[in-house]
Amino acid sequence: MDFEAVAKYSALHLKPAGLSLQYGTAGFRTKAGHLDHVMYRMGLLAVLRSRQTKSTIGVMVTASHNPEEDNGVKLVDPLGEMLTSAWEEYATRLANAEEQEIQSILTEICQKEAVKLHQYASVFIGRDTRPSSEKLSQSVIDGVSALGGQYHDYGLVTTPQLHYMVCCQNTQEHYGKATVEGYYQKLSKAFGELTKQASSSGDDQMCLKIDCANGIGALKLKEMERYLPKKLLIHLYNDGTKEKLNHLCGADFVKVHQKPPLGLEIKPHERCCSFDGDADRIVYYYNDTAGHFHLVDGDKIATLISTFIKELLIKIGQTLKMAVVQTAYANGSSTRYLEETMKVSVHCTKTGVKHLHHKAQEFDIGVYFEANGHGTVLFSKAAEEKIRHMAKEEKENQKREAAKMLENTIDLINQTVGDAISDMLVIEAILALKGLTVQQWDAIYTDLPNRQLKVKVADRRVIDTTDAERRAVTPPGLQEKIDELVKKYRVSRAFVRPSGTEDVVRVYSEADTQENADSLAHEVSLAVYHLAGGIGEPPQPVC
């Protein structure tokens, strides 16, 4: 290992004194000015991971739905999945190391992971549209170069596009071509084939307003438009030409504030959606004739997609095992509808896309979406082969056509990670094929009124949970108190979990009315405050 080069470059990317960061589900995220040394070191780590796996590794410079002044970085593993947890720990150690410790940590990683130092290393790099991203991606390049790795800088891409291209590269392009054009071509072709059977009277149903969060999604959709069939009319808003990234717009803003983004006027029953800053989340919404706002979130997206796939599986006569994976935040109505009406198996995991993704891999077909609109569908290799074989060889016309629709659905979905562009095309295709308006889709089931609150505590680690974060194990007496409070309200539930990033405890409640959901959330917040070391003023009732 050329430690001279590592030290020389390292001197150009010094760590600010006293800064400590943690690699989480979303990688590293903080103020952009604090990240130069982190980017350089993640370039170093990506080279070691590439040598260890003998594969191309991705490095994406983005802070997703965070404010424009923030930035972040995440590493992408060989099949487009998130970095494995053992290497997350290496990332944290390397990011927080003092200059004189870098050499010994790199050496230790090489020894523990049997990294061959002369192995060829390849790194794909992408970035979002933040003003800080170009300079920070150059710091990644310095890290890759210091250890003699090769890199391909894709420049401005969505996070899902980088995941996609890493997967393409490491499957010898079996998954697709490792170019942005290859991505556009694969998705557009599948969308065109899938929507061929939609009734021609549905022209007006293929019209969509898209809030691009003033981010990378706008640039990429503009590039992609010429590939898409003319029957899909998309109108882009918050395209980055005027306002700041994620400011009063984007999927996270719409989901949290339950209102349309700034810069997008909605007429009654117009179908609209919002991406987040790096285009890996999507939520839909509309206004009714009375002007009331309706959010169609990740739970409704999972329900629409899984229902569509289940109907096709019945048509082809296949007993492939399909499941929907949710977190504790999924609305109880969605769980009940899937289990009781659709007879679809539902599983709950801890919060965080990584946990959902791993669980979804256990099934022939695993559909997962967080309520915030981040999710995708995974098809096992065996299921995919079976479907593709039927699409080609099945003698019975109806079965063959249904198998072809499933095959096009497979090609339209970005299985590596949640992808706002891919998910949007899947949703638009299903709505067109079923002849559904956004209101009809929304009316599949009615969400239970719910409320999310947070309580400041001295140390969030006093809360420990089990049962996919739905029950508190510590502190003593807290879960018993929650159970007692829940019994006071109809069709209610509540849970608490520690934040992954700050000393707060998150409280979630559901009940038969909004008033009851608010009241339950407040009472649970007080229980957390008194039993889990709350600080500051006690929680106030929800206004």
Coordinates of C-alpha atoms in Angstrom, one line a residue:
M1 CA 0.0 0.0 0.0
D2 CA 1.4 3.4 -1.0
F3 CA 1.2 5.1 2.4
E4 CA 3.2 8.0 1.1
A5 CA 0.5 8.9 -1.4
V6 CA -2.2 8.3 1.2
A7 CA -0.5 10.7 3.6
K8 CA 0.2 13.3 0.9
Y9 CA -3.4 13.4 -0.2
S10 CA -4.6 13.2 3.4
A11 CA -2.8 16.4 4.2
L12 CA -5.1 18.1 1.7
H13 CA -8.2 16.8 3.4
L14 CA -7.7 17.4 7.1
K15 CA -10.3 16.4 9.7
P16 CA -11.8 19.2 11.7
A17 CA -10.9 18.9 15.4
G18 CA -13.5 17.2 17.6
L19 CA -15.8 16.1 14.8
S20 CA -17.4 12.7 15.3
L21 CA -19.8 11.1 12.7
Q22 CA -21.7 7.8 12.4
Y23 CA -22.3 5.8 9.2
G24 CA -26.0 5.1 9.3
T25 CA -28.6 3.7 7.0
A26 CA -28.2 6.8 4.9
G27 CA -24.4 6.8 5.1
F28 CA -22.8 10.0 6.5
R29 CA -24.8 13.2 6.6
T30 CA -23.9 16.6 8.1
K31 CA -23.1 20.2 7.1
A32 CA -21.2 20.1 3.8
G33 CA -18.2 22.0 5.2
H34 CA -17.4 19.2 7.6
L35 CA -17.2 16.4 5.0
D36 CA -14.1 16.9 2.9
H37 CA -12.0 14.5 4.9
V38 CA -14.8 12.0 5.1
M39 CA -15.2 11.9 1.3
Y40 CA -11.4 11.4 0.8
R41 CA -11.5 8.5 3.3
M42 CA -14.6 6.9 1.7
G43 CA -12.6 6.9 -1.6
L44 CA -9.9 4.9 0.2
L45 CA -12.4 2.6 1.7
A46 CA -14.2 2.0 -1.6
V47 CA -10.9 0.8 -3.1
L48 CA -10.4 -1.7 -0.3
R49 CA -14.0 -2.9 -0.6
S50 CA -13.6 -3.2 -4.4
R51 CA -10.4 -5.3 -4.0
Q52 CA -12.0 -7.5 -1.3
T53 CA -15.1 -8.2 -3.4
K54 CA -13.3 -8.2 -6.8
S55 CA -16.2 -6.0 -7.9
T56 CA -17.0 -2.4 -8.8
I57 CA -18.1 -0.3 -5.7
G58 CA -20.2 2.8 -5.9
V59 CA -19.8 6.1 -4.0
M60 CA -22.8 8.5 -4.1
V61 CA -22.3 12.1 -2.9
T62 CA -25.8 13.2 -1.6
A63 CA -27.8 14.2 1.5
S64 CA -31.1 13.1 -0.1
H65 CA -34.0 15.1 1.5
N66 CA -31.8 17.1 3.8
P67 CA -31.4 20.9 3.4
E68 CA -29.2 22.2 0.6
E69 CA -26.4 23.3 2.9
D70 CA -25.9 19.6 4.1
N71 CA -24.3 16.9 2.2
G72 CA -23.4 13.2 2.7
V73 CA -22.0 10.1 1.2
K74 CA -23.0 6.5 0.9
L75 CA -21.2 3.4 -0.5
V76 CA -22.9 1.0 -2.8
D77 CA -22.1 -2.7 -2.7
P78 CA -21.6 -5.0 -5.7
L79 CA -25.2 -5.8 -6.6
G80 CA -26.4 -2.3 -6.0
E81 CA -27.3 -2.9 -2.4
M82 CA -26.3 -0.9 0.6
L83 CA -22.9 -1.4 2.3
T84 CA -22.7 -4.4 4.5
S85 CA -22.8 -3.7 8.3
A86 CA -19.2 -4.8 9.0
W87 CA -17.9 -2.3 6.5
E88 CA -20.2 0.4 8.0
E89 CA -18.2 0.1 11.1
Y90 CA -14.9 0.5 9.2
A91 CA -16.4 3.6 7.5
T92 CA -17.2 5.1 10.9
R93 CA -13.8 4.3 12.3
L94 CA -12.0 5.7 9.3
A95 CA -14.1 8.9 9.2
N96 CA -13.3 9.6 12.9
A97 CA -9.7 8.6 12.9
E98 CA -6.9 11.2 13.5
E99 CA -4.4 11.6 10.7
Q100 CA -1.8 9.4 12.4
E101 CA -4.3 6.5 12.8
I102 CA -5.3 6.2 9.1
Q103 CA -2.4 4.0 8.1
S104 CA -3.0 1.5 10.9
I105 CA -6.8 1.3 10.3
L106 CA -6.3 0.7 6.6
T107 CA -3.8 -2.0 7.4
E108 CA -6.1 -3.6 10.0
I109 CA -9.0 -3.7 7.5
C110 CA -6.8 -5.3 4.8
Q111 CA -5.7 -8.0 7.3
K112 CA -9.2 -8.7 8.7
E113 CA -10.8 -8.8 5.3
A114 CA -7.9 -10.5 3.4
V115 CA -7.7 -7.6 0.9
K116 CA -5.2 -8.3 -1.8
L117 CA -3.4 -5.0 -2.4
H118 CA -2.5 -5.7 -6.0
Q119 CA -6.0 -6.6 -7.0
Y120 CA -7.6 -4.3 -9.6
A121 CA -10.0 -1.8 -8.0
S122 CA -12.9 -0.1 -9.7
V123 CA -15.1 2.7 -8.2
F124 CA -18.2 4.4 -9.8
I125 CA -18.9 7.9 -8.5
G126 CA -22.1 10.0 -8.7
R127 CA -23.3 13.2 -7.1
D128 CA -26.5 15.2 -6.6
T129 CA -27.1 18.9 -7.6
R130 CA -26.0 20.5 -4.3
P131 CA -23.4 23.4 -4.7
S132 CA -21.0 21.4 -2.6
S133 CA -21.3 18.1 -4.4
E134 CA -18.8 18.6 -7.2
K135 CA -15.9 19.6 -4.9
L136 CA -16.7 16.8 -2.5
S137 CA -16.8 14.2 -5.3
Q138 CA -13.3 15.4 -6.3
S139 CA -12.2 14.5 -2.7
V140 CA -13.6 10.9 -3.3
I141 CA -11.6 10.8 -6.5
D142 CA -8.4 11.8 -4.5
G143 CA -9.0 8.9 -2.1
V144 CA -9.5 6.4 -5.0
S145 CA -6.4 7.7 -6.7
A146 CA -4.2 7.6 -3.6
L147 CA -4.7 3.8 -3.4
G148 CA -4.3 3.3 -7.1
G149 CA -7.9 2.5 -7.9
Q150 CA -9.6 3.2 -11.2
Y151 CA -12.8 5.3 -11.2
H152 CA -15.6 6.3 -13.5
D153 CA -17.2 9.6 -12.6
Y154 CA -20.8 9.7 -13.8
G155 CA -21.2 13.3 -12.5
L156 CA -24.8 14.3 -11.9
V157 CA -27.0 11.2 -11.4
T158 CA -29.9 10.1 -9.1
T159 CA -28.9 7.8 -6.3
P160 CA -30.9 4.9 -7.8
Q161 CA -29.2 5.4 -11.1
L162 CA -25.7 4.9 -9.5
H163 CA -27.0 1.8 -7.7
Y164 CA -28.4 0.5 -11.0
M165 CA -25.1 1.0 -12.9
V166 CA -23.0 -0.7 -10.2
C167 CA -25.3 -3.7 -10.4
C168 CA -25.1 -3.7 -14.3
Q169 CA -21.3 -3.6 -14.2
N170 CA -21.0 -6.4 -11.7
T171 CA -23.5 -8.7 -13.5
Q172 CA -21.6 -8.3 -16.8
E173 CA -24.6 -6.1 -18.0
H174 CA -27.0 -9.0 -17.4
Y175 CA -29.1 -6.5 -15.4
G176 CA -28.7 -3.8 -18.1
K177 CA -26.2 -1.4 -19.6
A178 CA -24.1 0.5 -17.1
T179 CA -24.9 3.9 -18.6
V180 CA -27.6 6.5 -17.9
E181 CA -28.9 6.0 -21.5
G182 CA -29.1 2.2 -20.8
Y183 CA -31.2 3.0 -17.7
Y184 CA -33.6 5.2 -19.7
Q185 CA -33.9 2.7 -22.5
K186 CA -34.6 -0.3 -20.3
L187 CA -37.2 1.4 -18.2
S188 CA -38.9 3.2 -21.1
K189 CA -39.1 0.0 -23.2
A190 CA -40.7 -1.9 -20.3
F191 CA -43.1 0.9 -19.6
G192 CA -44.2 1.0 -23.3
E193 CA -44.7 -2.7 -23.4
L194 CA -46.6 -2.9 -20.1
T195 CA -49.0 0.0 -21.0
K196 CA -49.8 -1.4 -24.5
Q197 CA -52.8 -3.1 -23.1
A198 CA -54.2 0.0 -21.4
S199 CA -57.5 1.1 -22.8
S200 CA -57.1 3.9 -25.3
S201 CA -59.8 5.9 -23.6
G202 CA -57.4 6.4 -20.7
D203 CA -55.5 9.2 -22.4
D204 CA -56.3 11.7 -19.7
Q205 CA -55.2 9.3 -17.0
M206 CA -51.6 9.4 -18.1
C207 CA -51.2 13.1 -17.1
L208 CA -49.0 13.8 -14.0
K209 CA -47.6 16.8 -12.3
I210 CA -44.2 16.1 -10.7
D211 CA -42.5 18.1 -7.9
C212 CA -38.8 17.4 -8.4
A213 CA -37.7 19.0 -5.0
N214 CA -35.4 21.4 -7.0
G215 CA -33.1 18.3 -7.3
I216 CA -31.5 15.9 -9.6
G217 CA -34.8 14.2 -10.5
A218 CA -35.7 17.2 -12.7
L219 CA -32.5 17.0 -14.8
K220 CA -32.9 13.3 -15.3
L221 CA -36.6 13.4 -16.2
K222 CA -35.9 16.1 -18.8
E223 CA -33.2 13.8 -20.3
M224 CA -35.6 10.8 -20.1
E225 CA -38.7 12.4 -21.7
R226 CA -37.6 11.7 -25.3
Y227 CA -37.4 8.0 -24.5
L228 CA -40.9 7.8 -23.0
P229 CA -44.1 7.0 -24.9
K230 CA -46.1 10.2 -25.9
K231 CA -49.1 8.9 -23.9
L232 CA -47.4 9.8 -20.6
L233 CA -47.7 13.6 -20.2
I234 CA -45.4 14.8 -17.4
H235 CA -45.2 18.4 -16.2
L236 CA -42.2 19.2 -14.0
Y237 CA -42.3 21.7 -11.1
N238 CA -39.5 22.8 -8.7
D239 CA -37.0 21.9 -11.4
G240 CA -34.0 23.6 -9.7
T241 CA -33.9 26.7 -11.9
K242 CA -35.3 29.1 -9.3
E243 CA -35.4 27.8 -5.7
K244 CA -33.3 25.9 -3.2
L245 CA -33.1 22.1 -3.0
N246 CA -35.8 20.5 -0.8
H247 CA -36.9 24.0 0.4
L248 CA -40.7 23.8 1.2
C249 CA -41.0 21.0 -1.4
G250 CA -40.1 17.4 -2.1
A251 CA -41.5 14.1 -0.8
D252 CA -40.3 14.5 2.8
F253 CA -41.9 18.0 3.0
V254 CA -45.2 16.8 1.6
K255 CA -45.3 13.7 3.8
V256 CA -44.4 15.5 7.1
H257 CA -46.5 18.6 6.5
Q258 CA -49.5 16.9 4.8
K259 CA -49.8 19.7 2.2
P260 CA -48.7 20.4 -1.4
P261 CA -45.2 21.8 -2.1
L262 CA -44.5 25.4 -2.8
G263 CA -44.7 26.2 -6.5
L264 CA -47.3 23.6 -7.5
E265 CA -50.9 24.6 -8.0
I266 CA -53.3 21.7 -7.9
K267 CA -56.7 21.6 -9.5
P268 CA -59.3 19.2 -8.0
H269 CA -58.5 15.6 -8.7
E270 CA -55.2 16.3 -10.6
R271 CA -52.7 13.5 -10.0
C272 CA -49.5 14.8 -8.5
C273 CA -46.3 13.3 -7.0
S274 CA -43.2 14.5 -5.3
F275 CA -39.6 13.1 -5.4
D276 CA -37.0 13.8 -2.8
G277 CA -33.7 15.6 -3.5
D278 CA -31.8 12.5 -4.8
A279 CA -34.9 10.9 -6.4
D280 CA -35.1 7.7 -4.3
R281 CA -38.5 8.5 -2.6
I282 CA -41.9 9.2 -4.1
V283 CA -45.3 10.1 -2.7
Y284 CA -48.5 10.9 -4.6
Y285 CA -51.3 13.3 -3.6
Y286 CA -54.3 15.2 -4.9
N287 CA -56.9 17.8 -3.8
D288 CA -60.6 16.8 -3.7
T289 CA -63.4 19.1 -5.0
A290 CA -63.7 20.7 -1.5
G291 CA -60.0 21.6 -1.7
H292 CA -58.9 19.1 0.9
F293 CA -55.5 17.6 0.5
H294 CA -55.1 13.8 0.3
L295 CA -51.7 12.1 0.6
V296 CA -51.2 8.7 -1.1
D297 CA -48.0 7.4 0.7
G298 CA -45.7 4.4 0.6
D299 CA -48.3 2.1 2.2
K300 CA -50.8 2.8 -0.6
I301 CA -48.0 2.4 -3.2
A302 CA -47.1 -1.1 -1.7
T303 CA -50.8 -2.0 -1.7
L304 CA -51.3 -1.0 -5.3
I305 CA -48.2 -2.8 -6.6
S306 CA -48.7 -6.0 -4.5
T307 CA -52.4 -6.2 -5.5
F308 CA -51.4 -5.9 -9.2
I309 CA -48.7 -8.6 -9.0
K310 CA -51.0 -10.9 -7.0
E311 CA -53.7 -10.7 -9.7
L312 CA -51.1 -11.6 -12.4
L313 CA -49.8 -14.5 -10.3
I314 CA -53.3 -15.9 -10.1
K315 CA -53.7 -15.5 -13.9
I316 CA -50.5 -17.4 -14.6
G317 CA -51.4 -20.1 -12.0
Q318 CA -48.2 -19.7 -10.1
T319 CA -47.9 -20.3 -6.4
L320 CA -44.9 -18.1 -5.9
K321 CA -44.5 -16.9 -2.3
M322 CA -45.2 -13.1 -2.2
A323 CA -45.0 -10.9 0.9
V324 CA -45.3 -7.2 1.8
V325 CA -42.7 -6.0 4.3
Q326 CA -43.6 -3.0 6.4
T327 CA -42.3 -1.1 9.5
A328 CA -44.2 -0.3 12.7
Y329 CA -45.0 3.1 11.1
A330 CA -47.2 1.4 8.4
N331 CA -50.8 2.5 8.9
G332 CA -52.8 -0.3 10.6
S333 CA -55.5 0.0 7.9
S334 CA -53.0 -1.0 5.2
T335 CA -51.9 -4.1 7.1
R336 CA -55.5 -5.2 7.7
Y337 CA -56.4 -4.6 4.0
L338 CA -53.4 -6.6 2.8
E339 CA -53.9 -9.5 5.2
E340 CA -57.7 -9.7 5.4
T341 CA -58.9 -8.6 1.9
M342 CA -56.0 -9.4 -0.4
K343 CA -54.8 -12.4 1.6
V344 CA -51.2 -11.2 1.2
S345 CA -48.6 -12.1 3.8
V346 CA -47.3 -9.1 5.7
H347 CA -44.1 -8.9 7.8
C348 CA -42.8 -6.2 10.0
T349 CA -39.1 -5.2 10.4
K350 CA -37.2 -2.5 12.3
T351 CA -37.2 1.0 10.7
G352 CA -34.6 1.5 8.0
V353 CA -34.6 0.5 4.4
K354 CA -31.8 -1.9 4.9
H355 CA -33.9 -4.1 7.3
L356 CA -36.9 -4.1 4.8
H357 CA -34.6 -5.0 1.9
H358 CA -33.1 -8.0 3.7
K359 CA -36.5 -9.3 4.8
A360 CA -37.9 -8.9 1.3
Q361 CA -35.1 -11.1 -0.1
E362 CA -36.5 -14.1 1.9
F363 CA -39.5 -14.4 -0.5
D364 CA -40.0 -15.2 -4.2
I365 CA -41.5 -11.7 -4.5
G366 CA -40.9 -9.2 -1.7
V367 CA -42.6 -5.8 -1.9
Y368 CA -41.4 -3.2 0.6
F369 CA -42.1 0.5 1.0
E370 CA -41.6 2.7 4.0
A371 CA -44.6 5.1 4.6
N372 CA -42.2 7.9 3.4
G373 CA -42.3 6.5 -0.1
H374 CA -38.9 4.7 -0.2
G375 CA -39.2 1.2 -1.5
T376 CA -39.1 -1.3 -4.3
V377 CA -40.0 -4.9 -5.3
L378 CA -37.5 -7.8 -5.2
F379 CA -37.9 -10.9 -7.4
S380 CA -35.8 -14.0 -6.5
K381 CA -33.7 -15.5 -9.3
A382 CA -35.9 -18.6 -9.4
A383 CA -39.1 -16.5 -9.6
E384 CA -37.7 -14.3 -12.4
E385 CA -36.5 -17.3 -14.4
K386 CA -40.0 -19.0 -14.1
I387 CA -41.8 -15.8 -15.2
R388 CA -39.5 -15.2 -18.1
H389 CA -39.8 -18.8 -19.2
M390 CA -43.6 -18.6 -19.2
A391 CA -43.6 -15.3 -21.1
K392 CA -41.7 -17.1 -23.9
E393 CA -42.9 -20.7 -23.8
E394 CA -46.4 -20.8 -22.3
K395 CA -48.9 -22.1 -24.9
E396 CA -52.1 -20.8 -23.3
N397 CA -52.6 -17.2 -24.6
Q398 CA -54.0 -15.6 -21.4
K399 CA -51.3 -17.1 -19.2
R400 CA -48.6 -16.1 -21.6
E401 CA -49.9 -12.5 -21.8
A402 CA -50.1 -12.2 -18.0
A403 CA -46.5 -13.6 -17.7
K404 CA -45.3 -11.0 -20.3
M405 CA -46.9 -8.3 -18.1
L406 CA -45.0 -9.6 -15.1
E407 CA -41.8 -9.8 -17.1
N408 CA -42.2 -6.1 -18.1
T409 CA -42.9 -5.3 -14.5
I410 CA -39.6 -6.9 -13.5
D411 CA -37.8 -4.9 -16.1
L412 CA -39.5 -1.6 -15.1
I413 CA -38.6 -2.0 -11.4
N414 CA -35.2 -1.0 -10.1
Q415 CA -34.6 -3.9 -7.7
T416 CA -31.4 -2.5 -6.3
V417 CA -33.0 0.3 -4.3
G418 CA -36.0 2.5 -4.0
D419 CA -36.2 4.7 -7.2
A420 CA -38.7 7.5 -7.6
I421 CA -38.5 7.5 -11.4
S422 CA -38.9 3.7 -11.7
D423 CA -41.7 3.6 -9.0
M424 CA -43.5 6.5 -10.7
L425 CA -43.5 4.5 -14.0
V426 CA -44.7 1.3 -12.3
I427 CA -47.6 3.2 -10.6
E428 CA -48.6 5.1 -13.8
A429 CA -48.6 1.8 -15.7
I430 CA -50.8 0.0 -13.1
L431 CA -53.3 2.9 -12.9
A432 CA -53.6 3.0 -16.7
L433 CA -54.0 -0.8 -16.9
K434 CA -56.6 -0.8 -14.2
G435 CA -58.3 2.4 -15.4
L436 CA -58.0 3.8 -11.9
T437 CA -58.0 7.5 -11.0
V438 CA -55.9 8.7 -8.1
Q439 CA -59.0 9.1 -5.9
Q440 CA -60.1 5.5 -6.7
W441 CA -56.6 4.2 -5.7
D442 CA -56.7 6.3 -2.5
A443 CA -60.2 4.8 -1.7
I444 CA -58.9 1.2 -1.6
Y445 CA -58.8 1.6 2.2
T446 CA -59.0 4.6 4.6
D447 CA -56.0 5.3 6.8
L448 CA -56.5 5.3 10.5
P449 CA -55.9 8.8 12.0
N450 CA -52.4 8.9 13.4
R451 CA -49.9 11.2 15.1
Q452 CA -46.1 11.3 15.3
L453 CA -44.4 13.2 18.1
K454 CA -40.9 13.3 19.6
V455 CA -39.8 13.7 23.3
K456 CA -36.4 15.1 24.2
V457 CA -34.5 12.9 26.7
A458 CA -31.1 13.0 28.4
D459 CA -30.0 9.7 26.7
R460 CA -32.1 7.9 24.1
R461 CA -30.3 4.6 24.8
V462 CA -32.4 4.2 27.9
I463 CA -35.1 3.0 25.5
D464 CA -34.6 -0.5 24.2
T465 CA -37.2 -2.2 21.9
T466 CA -38.2 -5.7 20.6
D467 CA -40.8 -7.1 18.2
A468 CA -39.6 -4.9 15.3
E469 CA -39.6 -1.8 17.5
R470 CA -43.2 -2.2 18.4
R471 CA -42.7 -2.9 22.1
A472 CA -40.4 -1.2 24.7
V473 CA -38.2 -3.5 26.8
T474 CA -36.7 -0.7 28.9
P475 CA -37.1 1.4 30.9
P476 CA -39.1 -0.7 33.3
G477 CA -42.8 0.0 33.4
L478 CA -42.9 2.0 30.2
Q479 CA -44.5 -0.7 28.0
E480 CA -47.0 -1.6 30.7
K481 CA -48.0 2.1 30.8
I482 CA -48.4 2.3 27.0
D483 CA -50.6 -0.9 27.0
E484 CA -52.8 0.7 29.7
L485 CA -53.2 4.0 27.7
V486 CA -53.9 2.1 24.4
K487 CA -56.8 0.3 26.1
K488 CA -58.6 3.7 26.6
Y489 CA -59.1 4.2 22.8
R490 CA -60.9 2.3 20.0
V491 CA -58.8 0.5 17.2
S492 CA -55.7 2.1 18.7
R493 CA -52.1 1.3 19.0
A494 CA -48.9 3.2 20.0
F495 CA -45.2 2.5 20.1
V496 CA -42.0 4.4 21.0
R497 CA -38.5 4.1 19.6
P498 CA -35.2 5.9 20.1
S499 CA -34.1 8.2 17.2
G500 CA -31.1 6.9 15.3
T501 CA -29.4 10.3 15.2
E502 CA -30.5 12.5 18.1
D503 CA -31.4 12.3 21.8
V504 CA -35.1 12.1 21.2
V505 CA -37.7 9.3 21.5
R506 CA -40.2 9.0 18.6
V507 CA -43.8 8.4 19.5
Y508 CA -46.4 7.0 17.1
S509 CA -50.1 6.6 17.8
E510 CA -53.2 5.5 15.8
A511 CA -56.9 5.6 16.9
D512 CA -60.4 5.8 15.5
T513 CA -60.5 9.6 15.4
Q514 CA -57.8 12.3 14.9
E515 CA -58.7 13.7 18.3
N516 CA -58.1 10.3 20.0
A517 CA -54.9 9.7 18.1
D518 CA -53.6 13.1 19.2
S519 CA -54.7 12.5 22.8
L520 CA -53.1 9.0 22.9
A521 CA -49.8 10.4 21.4
H522 CA -49.7 13.1 24.1
E523 CA -50.3 10.7 27.0
V524 CA -47.6 8.3 25.7
S525 CA -45.2 11.3 25.3
L526 CA -45.8 12.1 29.0
A527 CA -45.1 8.5 30.0
V528 CA -41.8 8.7 28.0
Y529 CA -41.0 12.0 29.6
H530 CA -41.5 10.8 33.2
L531 CA -40.1 7.2 32.8
A532 CA -37.3 7.7 30.3
G533 CA -35.5 10.8 31.5
G534 CA -37.3 13.6 29.6
I535 CA -35.6 17.0 29.6
G536 CA -37.0 20.5 29.2
E537 CA -40.7 21.3 29.4
P538 CA -43.1 18.4 29.6
P539 CA -44.9 17.5 26.3
Q540 CA -47.8 19.8 25.6
P541 CA -51.2 18.5 24.2
V542 CA -51.4 18.5 20.4
C543 CA -53.0 21.7 19.1

